[in-house]
């Protein structure tokens, strides 16, 4: 896939992975539009992309849990984008949350699920219908290796990411007939604000390396990519551990 002059909306653009991916897409010649919860920071990122890569970039407000605003956002991006329309959408928002608090407070659990799953389903329902109607486009969904198997340390976040990966799988099955690509990304540990200071991190990748893997997978028309690549084999081992043994492991 040639990304030159493609118009792409990146949601959750203040996250480390999303910012690195936005830059990588702009380097490829794409018009990258960014959206997130912090207006001043989103505006700064859009201006930076425009200046450094000489491509059109616009800034938009986005809240994952404000479901009613999602269709309007897509219309706004297209209206500001003139002849370019919209060719791709990246779901990069998410919330790790507090697992301990979420075990006793449902509102915390609901916030994690809404940020990582319900909000993604809402915006992608509108985006999928749009791309299906126009007969081309692509969707990149950033899930997580945490969604491959439930662990006691983060099973609420992991269950939301696992559900998101399954949703993307079904969406890919539906949209392939319309020429729309759906790429599921499963990063391992990445050096971000979400993981900073957390115990048990190993084989931590940089956001820039993850962004390069994502663009490479998109251009190669892959359906699922683990990044870095070795996480595919690590998770294969973890998924094959029998449940009676896995229950006794502190993971």
mmCIF file of C-alpha atoms in Angstrom:
data_model
loop_
_atom_site.group_PDB
_atom_site.id
_atom_site.type_symbol
_atom_site.label_atom_id
_atom_site.label_comp_id
_atom_site.label_asym_id
_atom_site.label_seq_id
_atom_site.Cartn_x
_atom_site.Cartn_y
_atom_site.Cartn_z
ATOM 1 C CA UNK A 1 0.000 0.000 0.000
ATOM 2 C CA UNK A 2 1.280 3.433 -0.944
ATOM 3 C CA UNK A 3 0.438 5.870 1.878
ATOM 4 C CA UNK A 4 1.304 9.049 -0.038
ATOM 5 C CA UNK A 5 -1.608 11.539 0.090
ATOM 6 C CA UNK A 6 -3.757 9.119 2.101
ATOM 7 C CA UNK A 7 -5.880 10.864 4.759
ATOM 8 C CA UNK A 8 -5.683 9.116 8.111
ATOM 9 C CA UNK A 9 -7.351 9.889 11.453
ATOM 10 C CA UNK A 10 -5.426 8.855 14.581
ATOM 11 C CA UNK A 11 -7.571 8.606 17.740
ATOM 12 C CA UNK A 12 -5.859 8.846 21.112
ATOM 13 C CA UNK A 13 -3.049 10.765 19.482
ATOM 14 C CA UNK A 14 -1.360 11.933 22.700
ATOM 15 C CA UNK A 15 -0.262 8.385 23.586
ATOM 16 C CA UNK A 16 3.367 7.504 22.900
ATOM 17 C CA UNK A 17 2.578 4.797 20.330
ATOM 18 C CA UNK A 18 0.037 6.987 18.523
ATOM 19 C CA UNK A 19 2.420 9.953 18.307
ATOM 20 C CA UNK A 20 5.202 7.778 16.940
ATOM 21 C CA UNK A 21 2.773 6.192 14.468
ATOM 22 C CA UNK A 22 1.430 9.596 13.366
ATOM 23 C CA UNK A 23 4.990 10.701 12.602
ATOM 24 C CA UNK A 24 5.763 7.488 10.739
ATOM 25 C CA UNK A 25 2.613 7.862 8.610
ATOM 26 C CA UNK A 26 3.449 11.509 7.875
ATOM 27 C CA UNK A 27 6.969 10.473 6.821
ATOM 28 C CA UNK A 28 5.308 8.202 4.270
ATOM 29 C CA UNK A 29 3.505 11.227 2.791
ATOM 30 C CA UNK A 30 0.101 10.759 4.469
ATOM 31 C CA UNK A 31 -2.149 13.588 5.690
ATOM 32 C CA UNK A 32 -2.468 12.703 9.366
ATOM 33 C CA UNK A 33 -5.357 14.093 11.427
ATOM 34 C CA UNK A 34 -5.165 13.732 15.179
ATOM 35 C CA UNK A 35 -7.803 13.524 17.910
ATOM 36 C CA UNK A 36 -7.701 13.189 21.672
ATOM 37 C CA UNK A 37 -8.862 14.437 25.056
ATOM 38 C CA UNK A 38 -6.407 17.333 25.544
ATOM 39 C CA UNK A 39 -7.142 20.131 23.007
ATOM 40 C CA UNK A 40 -3.920 22.112 23.503
ATOM 41 C CA UNK A 41 -1.698 19.055 23.158
ATOM 42 C CA UNK A 42 -3.633 17.756 20.135
ATOM 43 C CA UNK A 43 -3.324 21.160 18.466
ATOM 44 C CA UNK A 44 0.426 21.177 19.152
ATOM 45 C CA UNK A 45 0.855 17.689 17.627
ATOM 46 C CA UNK A 46 -1.115 18.660 14.496
ATOM 47 C CA UNK A 47 0.939 21.838 14.018
ATOM 48 C CA UNK A 48 4.172 19.903 14.517
ATOM 49 C CA UNK A 49 3.195 17.349 11.857
ATOM 50 C CA UNK A 50 2.223 20.097 9.402
ATOM 51 C CA UNK A 51 5.492 21.990 9.859
ATOM 52 C CA UNK A 52 7.885 19.059 9.905
ATOM 53 C CA UNK A 53 6.362 16.934 7.127
ATOM 54 C CA UNK A 54 4.625 19.588 5.000
ATOM 55 C CA UNK A 55 1.361 17.632 4.980
ATOM 56 C CA UNK A 56 -2.163 18.733 5.896
ATOM 57 C CA UNK A 57 -2.931 17.910 9.525
ATOM 58 C CA UNK A 58 -5.955 18.933 11.596
ATOM 59 C CA UNK A 59 -6.726 18.649 15.316
ATOM 60 C CA UNK A 60 -9.981 17.323 16.795
ATOM 61 C CA UNK A 61 -11.486 16.661 20.207
ATOM 62 C CA UNK A 62 -12.300 13.031 21.020
ATOM 63 C CA UNK A 63 -13.647 11.279 24.115
ATOM 64 C CA UNK A 64 -13.924 7.484 23.935
ATOM 65 C CA UNK A 65 -16.910 7.422 26.301
ATOM 66 C CA UNK A 66 -18.836 10.232 24.527
ATOM 67 C CA UNK A 67 -20.452 7.783 22.128
ATOM 68 C CA UNK A 68 -22.978 10.243 20.669
ATOM 69 C CA UNK A 69 -20.199 12.495 19.358
ATOM 70 C CA UNK A 70 -18.374 9.826 17.338
ATOM 71 C CA UNK A 71 -20.316 9.989 14.075
ATOM 72 C CA UNK A 72 -20.121 13.800 14.139
ATOM 73 C CA UNK A 73 -16.338 13.621 14.545
ATOM 74 C CA UNK A 74 -15.945 11.578 11.361
ATOM 75 C CA UNK A 75 -18.138 14.038 9.451
ATOM 76 C CA UNK A 76 -16.084 16.975 10.791
ATOM 77 C CA UNK A 77 -12.785 15.388 9.761
ATOM 78 C CA UNK A 78 -14.072 14.721 6.264
ATOM 79 C CA UNK A 79 -15.513 18.238 5.890
ATOM 80 C CA UNK A 80 -12.155 19.806 6.872
ATOM 81 C CA UNK A 81 -10.309 17.439 4.616
ATOM 82 C CA UNK A 82 -11.754 18.617 1.305
ATOM 83 C CA UNK A 83 -10.981 16.444 -1.671
ATOM 84 C CA UNK A 84 -8.894 13.988 0.344
ATOM 85 C CA UNK A 85 -11.848 12.424 2.218
ATOM 86 C CA UNK A 86 -10.827 9.755 4.724
ATOM 87 C CA UNK A 87 -8.761 6.678 3.818
ATOM 88 C CA UNK A 88 -7.795 5.238 7.170
ATOM 89 C CA UNK A 89 -8.492 5.289 10.898
ATOM 90 C CA UNK A 90 -6.270 4.290 13.814
ATOM 91 C CA UNK A 91 -7.742 3.330 17.208
ATOM 92 C CA UNK A 92 -4.865 4.014 19.581
ATOM 93 C CA UNK A 93 -6.732 5.157 22.688
ATOM 94 C CA UNK A 94 -6.985 3.057 25.816
ATOM 95 C CA UNK A 95 -6.723 3.002 29.590
ATOM 96 C CA UNK A 96 -4.772 0.558 31.738
ATOM 97 C CA UNK A 97 -6.683 1.634 34.840
ATOM 98 C CA UNK A 98 -6.251 0.360 38.381
ATOM 99 C CA UNK A 99 -6.843 -3.389 38.567
ATOM 100 C CA UNK A 100 -6.973 -3.487 42.381
ATOM 101 C CA UNK A 101 -9.523 -0.664 42.559
ATOM 102 C CA UNK A 102 -11.536 -2.164 39.694
ATOM 103 C CA UNK A 103 -11.855 -5.456 41.580
ATOM 104 C CA UNK A 104 -14.013 -3.723 44.188
ATOM 105 C CA UNK A 105 -15.360 -0.671 42.344
ATOM 106 C CA UNK A 106 -17.463 -1.440 39.281
ATOM 107 C CA UNK A 107 -17.280 2.158 38.033
ATOM 108 C CA UNK A 108 -13.488 1.769 37.678
ATOM 109 C CA UNK A 109 -13.967 -1.522 35.834
ATOM 110 C CA UNK A 110 -16.588 0.080 33.571
ATOM 111 C CA UNK A 111 -14.265 2.999 32.807
ATOM 112 C CA UNK A 112 -11.526 0.570 31.697
ATOM 113 C CA UNK A 113 -13.965 -1.412 29.533
ATOM 114 C CA UNK A 114 -15.495 1.721 27.987
ATOM 115 C CA UNK A 115 -12.057 3.175 27.156
ATOM 116 C CA UNK A 116 -10.660 0.006 25.638
ATOM 117 C CA UNK A 117 -13.705 -1.694 24.117
ATOM 118 C CA UNK A 118 -17.094 0.063 24.077
ATOM 119 C CA UNK A 119 -15.654 3.349 22.816
ATOM 120 C CA UNK A 120 -13.714 1.534 20.093
ATOM 121 C CA UNK A 121 -16.807 -0.378 18.985
ATOM 122 C CA UNK A 122 -18.781 2.880 18.835
ATOM 123 C CA UNK A 123 -16.367 4.828 16.600
ATOM 124 C CA UNK A 124 -15.556 1.790 14.449
ATOM 125 C CA UNK A 125 -19.225 1.079 13.784
ATOM 126 C CA UNK A 126 -19.477 4.451 12.038
ATOM 127 C CA UNK A 127 -16.050 4.177 10.386
ATOM 128 C CA UNK A 128 -16.695 0.648 9.099
ATOM 129 C CA UNK A 129 -19.978 1.698 7.490
ATOM 130 C CA UNK A 130 -18.233 4.687 5.899
ATOM 131 C CA UNK A 131 -15.348 2.658 4.437
ATOM 132 C CA UNK A 132 -17.669 -0.130 3.305
ATOM 133 C CA UNK A 133 -19.829 2.380 1.445
ATOM 134 C CA UNK A 134 -16.879 4.084 -0.289
ATOM 135 C CA UNK A 135 -15.334 0.704 -1.176
ATOM 136 C CA UNK A 136 -11.858 1.244 0.216
ATOM 137 C CA UNK A 137 -9.985 2.223 3.359
ATOM 138 C CA UNK A 138 -8.229 0.682 6.304
ATOM 139 C CA UNK A 139 -8.596 0.356 10.061
ATOM 140 C CA UNK A 140 -5.746 -0.167 12.505
ATOM 141 C CA UNK A 141 -6.792 -1.331 15.972
ATOM 142 C CA UNK A 142 -4.193 -1.411 18.725
ATOM 143 C CA UNK A 143 -5.109 -4.287 21.021
ATOM 144 C CA UNK A 144 -2.575 -5.951 23.348
ATOM 145 C CA UNK A 145 -0.887 -9.242 24.151
ATOM 146 C CA UNK A 146 -2.746 -8.854 27.474
ATOM 147 C CA UNK A 147 -5.890 -9.885 25.583
ATOM 148 C CA UNK A 148 -4.500 -13.285 24.637
ATOM 149 C CA UNK A 149 -4.872 -14.811 28.100
ATOM 150 C CA UNK A 150 -6.475 -13.605 31.316
ATOM 151 C CA UNK A 151 -4.026 -12.935 34.135
ATOM 152 C CA UNK A 152 -4.796 -12.053 37.747
ATOM 153 C CA UNK A 153 -2.690 -8.860 37.571
ATOM 154 C CA UNK A 154 -4.700 -7.153 34.792
ATOM 155 C CA UNK A 155 -7.647 -9.298 33.733
ATOM 156 C CA UNK A 156 -10.099 -6.388 33.388
ATOM 157 C CA UNK A 157 -7.857 -4.465 30.975
ATOM 158 C CA UNK A 158 -6.916 -7.762 29.304
ATOM 159 C CA UNK A 159 -10.531 -8.854 28.857
ATOM 160 C CA UNK A 160 -11.415 -5.518 27.191
ATOM 161 C CA UNK A 161 -8.431 -5.799 24.824
ATOM 162 C CA UNK A 162 -9.273 -9.450 24.113
ATOM 163 C CA UNK A 163 -12.846 -8.490 23.244
ATOM 164 C CA UNK A 164 -11.522 -5.686 21.024
ATOM 165 C CA UNK A 165 -9.270 -8.126 19.146
ATOM 166 C CA UNK A 166 -12.222 -10.447 18.580
ATOM 167 C CA UNK A 167 -14.346 -7.517 17.356
ATOM 168 C CA UNK A 168 -11.610 -6.574 14.869
ATOM 169 C CA UNK A 169 -11.442 -10.175 13.668
ATOM 170 C CA UNK A 170 -15.157 -10.172 12.892
ATOM 171 C CA UNK A 171 -14.963 -6.737 11.298
ATOM 172 C CA UNK A 172 -12.122 -7.974 9.053
ATOM 173 C CA UNK A 173 -14.246 -10.946 8.047
ATOM 174 C CA UNK A 174 -17.115 -8.610 7.138
ATOM 175 C CA UNK A 175 -15.141 -5.878 5.347
ATOM 176 C CA UNK A 176 -12.710 -7.953 3.271
ATOM 177 C CA UNK A 177 -15.378 -8.250 0.546
ATOM 178 C CA UNK A 178 -15.478 -4.430 0.309
ATOM 179 C CA UNK A 179 -11.742 -4.010 -0.115
ATOM 180 C CA UNK A 180 -11.302 -2.591 3.392
ATOM 181 C CA UNK A 181 -8.251 -3.744 5.353
ATOM 182 C CA UNK A 182 -8.475 -4.313 9.119
ATOM 183 C CA UNK A 183 -5.167 -4.704 10.952
ATOM 184 C CA UNK A 184 -5.025 -5.939 14.558
ATOM 185 C CA UNK A 185 -1.900 -4.848 16.437
ATOM 186 C CA UNK A 186 -0.780 -6.678 19.570
ATOM 187 C CA UNK A 187 2.107 -4.865 21.246
ATOM 188 C CA UNK A 188 4.047 -6.410 24.100
ATOM 189 C CA UNK A 189 5.623 -4.153 26.719
ATOM 190 C CA UNK A 190 6.261 -0.668 25.301
ATOM 191 C CA UNK A 191 8.052 2.267 26.919
ATOM 192 C CA UNK A 192 5.053 4.569 27.479
ATOM 193 C CA UNK A 193 3.419 6.623 30.239
ATOM 194 C CA UNK A 194 1.070 3.669 30.771
ATOM 195 C CA UNK A 195 3.924 1.324 31.721
ATOM 196 C CA UNK A 196 6.331 3.811 33.333
ATOM 197 C CA UNK A 197 7.463 2.664 36.788
ATOM 198 C CA UNK A 198 5.557 -0.633 36.681
ATOM 199 C CA UNK A 199 7.210 -3.772 38.010
ATOM 200 C CA UNK A 200 7.779 -6.930 35.944
ATOM 201 C CA UNK A 201 8.488 -5.204 32.612
ATOM 202 C CA UNK A 202 10.910 -7.007 30.300
ATOM 203 C CA UNK A 203 11.838 -6.848 26.616
ATOM 204 C CA UNK A 204 10.441 -3.293 26.533
ATOM 205 C CA UNK A 205 10.206 -1.830 23.010
ATOM 206 C CA UNK A 206 10.342 1.818 21.986
ATOM 207 C CA UNK A 207 7.181 3.456 20.549
ATOM 208 C CA UNK A 208 9.141 4.296 17.383
ATOM 209 C CA UNK A 209 10.023 0.630 16.769
ATOM 210 C CA UNK A 210 6.382 -0.384 17.315
ATOM 211 C CA UNK A 211 5.212 2.336 14.891
ATOM 212 C CA UNK A 212 7.590 1.083 12.204
ATOM 213 C CA UNK A 213 6.294 -2.484 12.679
ATOM 214 C CA UNK A 214 2.687 -1.283 12.311
ATOM 215 C CA UNK A 215 3.321 0.615 9.076
ATOM 216 C CA UNK A 216 5.294 -2.314 7.669
ATOM 217 C CA UNK A 217 2.418 -4.705 8.475
ATOM 218 C CA UNK A 218 -0.155 -2.315 6.956
ATOM 219 C CA UNK A 219 1.782 -2.001 3.721
ATOM 220 C CA UNK A 220 2.218 -5.789 3.584
ATOM 221 C CA UNK A 221 -1.587 -6.209 3.969
ATOM 222 C CA UNK A 222 -1.235 -8.324 7.129
ATOM 223 C CA UNK A 223 -4.243 -9.088 9.315
ATOM 224 C CA UNK A 224 -2.543 -9.429 12.711
ATOM 225 C CA UNK A 225 0.877 -8.287 13.877
ATOM 226 C CA UNK A 226 2.652 -8.837 17.188
ATOM 227 C CA UNK A 227 5.227 -6.167 17.957
ATOM 228 C CA UNK A 228 8.059 -6.765 18.544
ATOM 229 C CA UNK A 229 7.715 -10.013 16.549
ATOM 230 C CA UNK A 230 8.920 -12.363 19.313
ATOM 231 C CA UNK A 231 5.767 -11.693 21.363
ATOM 232 C CA UNK A 232 3.893 -13.995 18.976
ATOM 233 C CA UNK A 233 6.011 -16.904 20.216
ATOM 234 C CA UNK A 234 5.981 -15.801 23.861
ATOM 235 C CA UNK A 235 2.181 -15.668 23.815
ATOM 236 C CA UNK A 236 1.974 -18.985 21.994
ATOM 237 C CA UNK A 237 3.826 -20.563 24.921
ATOM 238 C CA UNK A 238 1.722 -18.736 27.527
ATOM 239 C CA UNK A 239 -1.548 -19.731 25.810
ATOM 240 C CA UNK A 240 -0.580 -23.417 25.794
ATOM 241 C CA UNK A 241 0.128 -23.623 29.544
ATOM 242 C CA UNK A 242 -2.593 -25.878 31.016
ATOM 243 C CA UNK A 243 -5.136 -24.009 33.187
ATOM 244 C CA UNK A 244 -4.380 -25.964 36.428
ATOM 245 C CA UNK A 245 -0.709 -24.925 36.143
ATOM 246 C CA UNK A 246 -1.484 -21.359 34.976
ATOM 247 C CA UNK A 247 -3.742 -20.805 38.012
ATOM 248 C CA UNK A 248 -0.757 -21.358 40.322
ATOM 249 C CA UNK A 249 1.507 -18.925 38.486
ATOM 250 C CA UNK A 250 1.859 -15.323 39.701
ATOM 251 C CA UNK A 251 1.326 -13.421 36.463
#
